[in-house]
């Protein structure tokens, strides 16, 4: 896959896609300051606790929970 440097570049590019989307709209809200963001763990919130629980439930049902 191109070694560690290539994998790092791919991870940074994937994280950038997600952060750019989070920053472009108001529904999902990123929780980390721009200078403190992780390339591996993107954190965000939804508009309400009820929507967050629905999101978690659907993600779990889809096999996205560890």
mmCIF file of C-alpha atoms in Angstrom:
data_model
loop_
_atom_site.group_PDB
_atom_site.id
_atom_site.type_symbol
_atom_site.label_atom_id
_atom_site.label_comp_id
_atom_site.label_asym_id
_atom_site.label_seq_id
_atom_site.Cartn_x
_atom_site.Cartn_y
_atom_site.Cartn_z
ATOM 1 C CA UNK A 1 0.000 0.000 0.000
ATOM 2 C CA UNK A 2 2.994 2.309 -0.200
ATOM 3 C CA UNK A 3 4.289 2.049 3.339
ATOM 4 C CA UNK A 4 3.593 4.062 6.452
ATOM 5 C CA UNK A 5 3.945 7.448 4.758
ATOM 6 C CA UNK A 6 1.349 6.526 2.138
ATOM 7 C CA UNK A 7 -1.049 5.149 4.757
ATOM 8 C CA UNK A 8 -0.666 8.356 6.782
ATOM 9 C CA UNK A 9 -1.462 10.448 3.710
ATOM 10 C CA UNK A 10 -4.554 8.345 2.978
ATOM 11 C CA UNK A 11 -5.779 8.660 6.575
ATOM 12 C CA UNK A 12 -5.258 12.433 6.536
ATOM 13 C CA UNK A 13 -7.174 12.709 3.262
ATOM 14 C CA UNK A 14 -10.082 10.638 4.614
ATOM 15 C CA UNK A 15 -10.227 12.672 7.825
ATOM 16 C CA UNK A 16 -10.158 15.902 5.806
ATOM 17 C CA UNK A 17 -13.182 14.763 3.791
ATOM 18 C CA UNK A 18 -15.138 14.147 6.977
ATOM 19 C CA UNK A 19 -14.040 17.364 8.709
ATOM 20 C CA UNK A 20 -14.752 19.423 5.586
ATOM 21 C CA UNK A 21 -18.269 18.006 5.512
ATOM 22 C CA UNK A 22 -18.829 18.607 9.234
ATOM 23 C CA UNK A 23 -17.613 22.191 8.859
ATOM 24 C CA UNK A 24 -19.848 22.843 5.830
ATOM 25 C CA UNK A 25 -23.225 22.284 7.466
ATOM 26 C CA UNK A 26 -25.145 22.721 10.715
ATOM 27 C CA UNK A 27 -26.695 19.306 11.390
ATOM 28 C CA UNK A 28 -23.580 17.485 12.637
ATOM 29 C CA UNK A 29 -21.292 19.512 14.903
ATOM 30 C CA UNK A 30 -17.615 18.663 15.252
ATOM 31 C CA UNK A 31 -16.426 18.725 18.857
ATOM 32 C CA UNK A 32 -12.665 19.205 18.472
ATOM 33 C CA UNK A 33 -10.969 22.508 17.721
ATOM 34 C CA UNK A 34 -9.448 22.588 14.237
ATOM 35 C CA UNK A 35 -5.889 22.529 15.610
ATOM 36 C CA UNK A 36 -6.636 19.540 17.869
ATOM 37 C CA UNK A 37 -8.406 17.179 15.463
ATOM 38 C CA UNK A 38 -7.480 13.549 15.128
ATOM 39 C CA UNK A 39 -7.002 11.778 11.807
ATOM 40 C CA UNK A 40 -8.253 8.545 13.380
ATOM 41 C CA UNK A 41 -11.115 9.540 15.693
ATOM 42 C CA UNK A 42 -13.513 12.109 14.298
ATOM 43 C CA UNK A 43 -15.882 13.296 17.010
ATOM 44 C CA UNK A 44 -19.193 15.007 16.391
ATOM 45 C CA UNK A 45 -22.621 15.633 17.928
ATOM 46 C CA UNK A 46 -26.128 15.686 16.509
ATOM 47 C CA UNK A 47 -28.795 18.343 17.167
ATOM 48 C CA UNK A 48 -30.517 16.426 19.987
ATOM 49 C CA UNK A 49 -29.957 13.512 22.386
ATOM 50 C CA UNK A 50 -32.854 11.680 20.739
ATOM 51 C CA UNK A 51 -31.225 11.868 17.305
ATOM 52 C CA UNK A 52 -27.910 10.735 18.790
ATOM 53 C CA UNK A 53 -29.590 7.659 20.307
ATOM 54 C CA UNK A 54 -31.287 6.875 17.002
ATOM 55 C CA UNK A 55 -27.957 7.276 15.170
ATOM 56 C CA UNK A 56 -26.187 4.978 17.649
ATOM 57 C CA UNK A 57 -28.953 2.385 17.419
ATOM 58 C CA UNK A 58 -28.921 2.345 13.624
ATOM 59 C CA UNK A 59 -25.113 2.264 13.484
ATOM 60 C CA UNK A 60 -25.059 -0.652 15.910
ATOM 61 C CA UNK A 61 -27.698 -2.511 13.906
ATOM 62 C CA UNK A 62 -25.579 -1.969 10.789
ATOM 63 C CA UNK A 63 -22.546 -3.511 12.526
ATOM 64 C CA UNK A 64 -20.614 -0.254 12.983
ATOM 65 C CA UNK A 65 -20.160 -0.569 16.753
ATOM 66 C CA UNK A 66 -17.233 -2.326 18.363
#
